[in-house]
Short mmCIF file of C-alpha atoms in Angstrom, two decimals:
data_model
loop_
_atom_site.label_atom_id
_atom_site.label_comp_id
_atom_site.label_asym_id
_atom_site.label_seq_id
_atom_site.Cartn_x
_atom_site.Cartn_y
_atom_site.Cartn_z
CA UNK A 1 0.00 0.00 0.00
CA UNK A 2 1.44 3.42 -0.94
CA UNK A 3 2.52 5.73 1.90
CA UNK A 4 0.02 8.43 0.87
CA UNK A 5 -2.82 5.88 1.07
CA UNK A 6 -1.70 4.90 4.58
CA UNK A 7 -1.62 8.55 5.63
CA UNK A 8 -5.11 9.06 4.20
CA UNK A 9 -6.44 6.05 6.10
CA UNK A 10 -4.86 7.23 9.35
CA UNK A 11 -6.48 10.63 8.90
CA UNK A 12 -9.91 9.13 8.30
CA UNK A 13 -9.39 6.82 11.27
CA UNK A 14 -8.58 9.81 13.48
CA UNK A 15 -11.76 11.55 12.35
CA UNK A 16 -13.76 8.39 13.09
CA UNK A 17 -12.26 8.16 16.58
CA UNK A 18 -13.07 11.80 17.27
CA UNK A 19 -16.67 11.28 16.12
CA UNK A 20 -17.14 8.15 18.25
CA UNK A 21 -15.53 9.71 21.34
CA UNK A 22 -17.65 12.86 21.03
CA UNK A 23 -20.90 10.97 20.43
CA UNK A 24 -20.53 8.78 23.53
CA UNK A 25 -19.20 11.63 25.71
CA UNK A 26 -15.98 9.80 26.54
CA UNK A 27 -14.83 12.49 28.99
CA UNK A 28 -17.62 11.49 31.41
CA UNK A 29 -16.04 8.06 31.99
CA UNK A 30 -13.24 7.32 34.51
CA UNK A 31 -9.74 7.95 33.13
CA UNK A 32 -8.80 4.28 32.67
CA UNK A 33 -12.11 3.57 30.97
CA UNK A 34 -11.50 6.43 28.53
CA UNK A 35 -8.25 4.93 27.31
CA UNK A 36 -9.72 1.43 27.16
CA UNK A 37 -12.69 2.62 25.10
CA UNK A 38 -10.45 4.66 22.81
CA UNK A 39 -8.18 1.65 22.24
CA UNK A 40 -11.17 -0.56 21.48
CA UNK A 41 -12.55 2.08 19.11
CA UNK A 42 -9.18 2.35 17.34
CA UNK A 43 -9.14 -1.41 16.78
CA UNK A 44 -12.72 -1.31 15.50
CA UNK A 45 -11.91 1.56 13.12
CA UNK A 46 -8.76 0.09 11.60
CA UNK A 47 -9.44 -3.66 11.62
CA UNK A 48 -10.95 -4.72 8.25
CA UNK A 49 -14.62 -5.67 8.16
CA UNK A 50 -14.76 -7.90 5.11
CA UNK A 51 -12.51 -6.25 2.55
CA UNK A 52 -12.27 -2.77 4.07
CA UNK A 53 -11.94 -1.14 7.48
CA UNK A 54 -14.22 1.61 8.79
CA UNK A 55 -11.43 4.10 8.08
CA UNK A 56 -11.33 2.93 4.46
CA UNK A 57 -15.10 3.32 4.11
CA UNK A 58 -14.87 6.83 5.54
CA UNK A 59 -12.05 7.65 3.14
CA UNK A 60 -14.19 6.42 0.27
CA UNK A 61 -16.86 8.95 1.23
CA UNK A 62 -14.73 11.94 2.27
CA UNK A 63 -11.51 11.45 0.35
CA UNK A 64 -8.24 12.54 1.95
CA UNK A 65 -8.83 15.03 4.74
CA UNK A 66 -7.17 18.41 5.09
CA UNK A 67 -4.80 19.20 7.93
CA UNK A 68 -7.41 21.57 9.37
CA UNK A 69 -9.78 18.62 9.78
CA UNK A 70 -7.06 16.42 11.27
CA UNK A 71 -5.90 19.07 13.75
CA UNK A 72 -9.47 19.64 14.95
CA UNK A 73 -10.13 15.88 15.10
CA UNK A 74 -6.94 15.36 17.10
CA UNK A 75 -7.95 18.16 19.48
CA UNK A 76 -11.38 16.56 19.91
CA UNK A 77 -9.76 13.22 20.82
CA UNK A 78 -7.49 14.93 23.37
CA UNK A 79 -10.43 16.81 24.85
CA UNK A 80 -12.40 13.59 25.28
CA UNK A 81 -9.43 11.74 26.79
CA UNK A 82 -8.30 14.45 29.21
CA UNK A 83 -11.60 16.21 29.88
CA UNK A 84 -9.97 19.55 29.00
CA UNK A 85 -10.13 21.28 25.63
CA UNK A 86 -6.69 22.05 24.18
CA UNK A 87 -8.13 24.86 22.02
CA UNK A 88 -9.20 28.24 23.36
CA UNK A 89 -12.56 29.51 22.14
CA UNK A 90 -10.92 32.62 20.63
CA UNK A 91 -8.53 30.52 18.56
CA UNK A 92 -11.28 28.19 17.36
CA UNK A 93 -13.41 31.18 16.37
CA UNK A 94 -10.60 32.76 14.34
CA UNK A 95 -9.78 29.46 12.62
CA UNK A 96 -13.45 28.90 11.77
CA UNK A 97 -13.67 32.40 10.28
CA UNK A 98 -10.54 31.80 8.21
CA UNK A 99 -11.86 28.45 6.97
CA UNK A 100 -15.26 29.92 6.10
CA UNK A 101 -13.71 32.82 4.18
CA UNK A 102 -11.32 30.45 2.39
CA UNK A 103 -14.22 28.16 1.44
CA UNK A 104 -16.27 31.12 0.15
CA UNK A 105 -13.25 32.18 -1.91
CA UNK A 106 -12.36 28.72 -3.19
CA UNK A 107 -15.46 26.65 -3.88
CA UNK A 108 -17.86 28.97 -5.76
CA UNK A 109 -15.16 30.13 -8.18
CA UNK A 110 -13.79 26.59 -8.61
CA UNK A 111 -17.18 25.57 -10.04
CA UNK A 112 -16.30 27.50 -13.18
CA UNK A 113 -18.72 30.38 -12.77
CA UNK A 114 -15.94 32.82 -13.76
CA UNK A 115 -12.64 32.62 -15.60
CA UNK A 116 -10.79 33.01 -12.32
CA UNK A 117 -9.96 29.65 -10.73
CA UNK A 118 -8.51 30.03 -7.22
CA UNK A 119 -7.88 26.28 -7.01
CA UNK A 120 -5.15 26.70 -9.64
CA UNK A 121 -3.26 28.93 -7.18
CA UNK A 122 -2.53 25.84 -5.11
CA UNK A 123 -0.21 24.45 -7.78
CA UNK A 124 2.70 26.62 -6.70
CA UNK A 125 1.54 30.21 -7.14
CA UNK A 126 4.11 32.54 -5.59
CA UNK A 127 1.38 35.04 -4.78
CA UNK A 128 -0.67 32.42 -2.95
CA UNK A 129 2.29 31.11 -0.97
CA UNK A 130 3.37 34.66 -0.09
CA UNK A 131 -0.14 35.60 1.07
CA UNK A 132 -0.30 32.41 3.15
CA UNK A 133 3.09 33.18 4.70
CA UNK A 134 1.99 36.71 5.62
CA UNK A 135 -1.25 35.41 7.09
CA UNK A 136 0.67 32.84 9.14
CA UNK A 137 3.11 35.45 10.44
CA UNK A 138 0.18 37.70 11.40
CA UNK A 139 -1.46 34.78 13.23
CA UNK A 140 1.81 34.00 15.02
CA UNK A 141 2.17 37.65 16.07
CA UNK A 142 -1.42 37.60 17.37
CA UNK A 143 -0.67 34.35 19.24
CA UNK A 144 -3.23 32.41 17.25
CA UNK A 145 -1.31 29.18 17.60
CA UNK A 146 -4.06 26.94 16.22
CA UNK A 147 -4.13 28.74 12.87
CA UNK A 148 -0.32 28.68 12.71
CA UNK A 149 -0.30 24.96 13.51
CA UNK A 150 -2.79 24.16 10.74
CA UNK A 151 -0.78 26.04 8.10
CA UNK A 152 2.59 24.64 9.23
CA UNK A 153 1.30 21.05 9.34
CA UNK A 154 -0.36 21.52 5.94
CA UNK A 155 2.85 22.92 4.49
CA UNK A 156 4.96 20.06 5.83
CA UNK A 157 2.46 17.46 4.60
CA UNK A 158 2.41 19.13 1.18
CA UNK A 159 6.22 19.22 0.95
CA UNK A 160 6.41 15.61 2.13
CA UNK A 161 3.83 14.44 -0.43
CA UNK A 162 1.54 12.99 2.21
CA UNK A 163 -1.29 12.77 -0.35
CA UNK A 164 -1.42 12.11 -4.06
CA UNK A 165 -2.65 15.66 -4.62
CA UNK A 166 -0.01 18.24 -5.48
CA UNK A 167 -2.34 21.15 -4.76
CA UNK A 168 -1.77 23.03 -1.51
CA UNK A 169 -5.47 23.79 -1.11
CA UNK A 170 -6.20 20.09 -0.54
CA UNK A 171 -3.86 20.12 2.46
CA UNK A 172 -5.34 23.29 3.93
CA UNK A 173 -9.10 22.86 3.60
CA UNK A 174 -11.79 20.39 2.58
CA UNK A 175 -15.61 20.59 2.32
CA UNK A 176 -16.11 18.73 5.60
CA UNK A 177 -14.16 21.23 7.73
CA UNK A 178 -15.73 24.10 5.78
CA UNK A 179 -19.22 22.95 6.78
CA UNK A 180 -18.03 22.41 10.35
CA UNK A 181 -16.58 25.92 10.56
CA UNK A 182 -19.74 27.52 9.19
CA UNK A 183 -21.99 25.46 11.49
CA UNK A 184 -19.84 26.35 14.53
CA UNK A 185 -20.01 30.06 13.74
CA UNK A 186 -23.77 29.94 13.15
CA UNK A 187 -24.26 28.06 16.41
CA UNK A 188 -22.33 30.83 18.17
CA UNK A 189 -24.56 33.48 16.61
CA UNK A 190 -27.65 31.60 17.81
CA UNK A 191 -26.31 31.33 21.34
CA UNK A 192 -25.49 35.03 21.59
CA UNK A 193 -29.07 36.41 21.58
CA UNK A 194 -30.22 33.80 24.09
CA UNK A 195 -27.28 34.69 26.36
CA UNK A 196 -28.17 38.36 26.06
CA UNK A 197 -31.78 37.64 27.06
CA UNK A 198 -30.74 35.68 30.14
CA UNK A 199 -28.11 38.22 31.20
#
C-alpha cells in the first residue's frame, strides 16, 4: 500500500475516533475507561470488516482530509481523553472564520462560474504562498497558535507528499471542515441572543 494511502487512512481513522468519542461523551467516563474505550474504538476503526476497514469506508466517502480537519479531530480526541479542551474559544473562532472565508473564496469560483480559478493557485503560485506566509506570520504575532499549527502542518504534509494531490489547497481545507466551521459560527450566533436575554 502506498505511503500516501496509509496517511489518508490514518487521517480518516482519526476523524472516526473523534466522532465516536464525542458521540458517547468519553470524557464522562473514569480515566482508565477512557483509554480502554479509545483503544477498542481504534481497533474497530482500523481492523478490516470484510474487505475494508471503517477508516477505508470513511475515506471512500470523504476522500483525503485536510490538515485543518485532522488538527481539529486530534484536538477533539485529546479533549475527550483528558476532559480539557486544548483549544481556546478565541482561537477556534478565528480558525473557523478563516476556513469559512477560504471556502467562500475557493469553492464557488472553482465551479467555473468565472474565468478566475482560485484552485489553480494551489499548484505553486508565488502570490498564494506569499499571502499564506503573511497570514501565518500575522497569526503568530497575534498568538493564534491553532491557525499557525494548521498552516505549518499543511505545508509540511504538502512538501512531504503525504497525499497524491499536489495542490496546496487540498492540504489546507476540505468541504467537511468548511461545513463544520460555518456550522460552529452559526451556532455561536444563535447562542449570543439567548445569552443576552438571560443576562
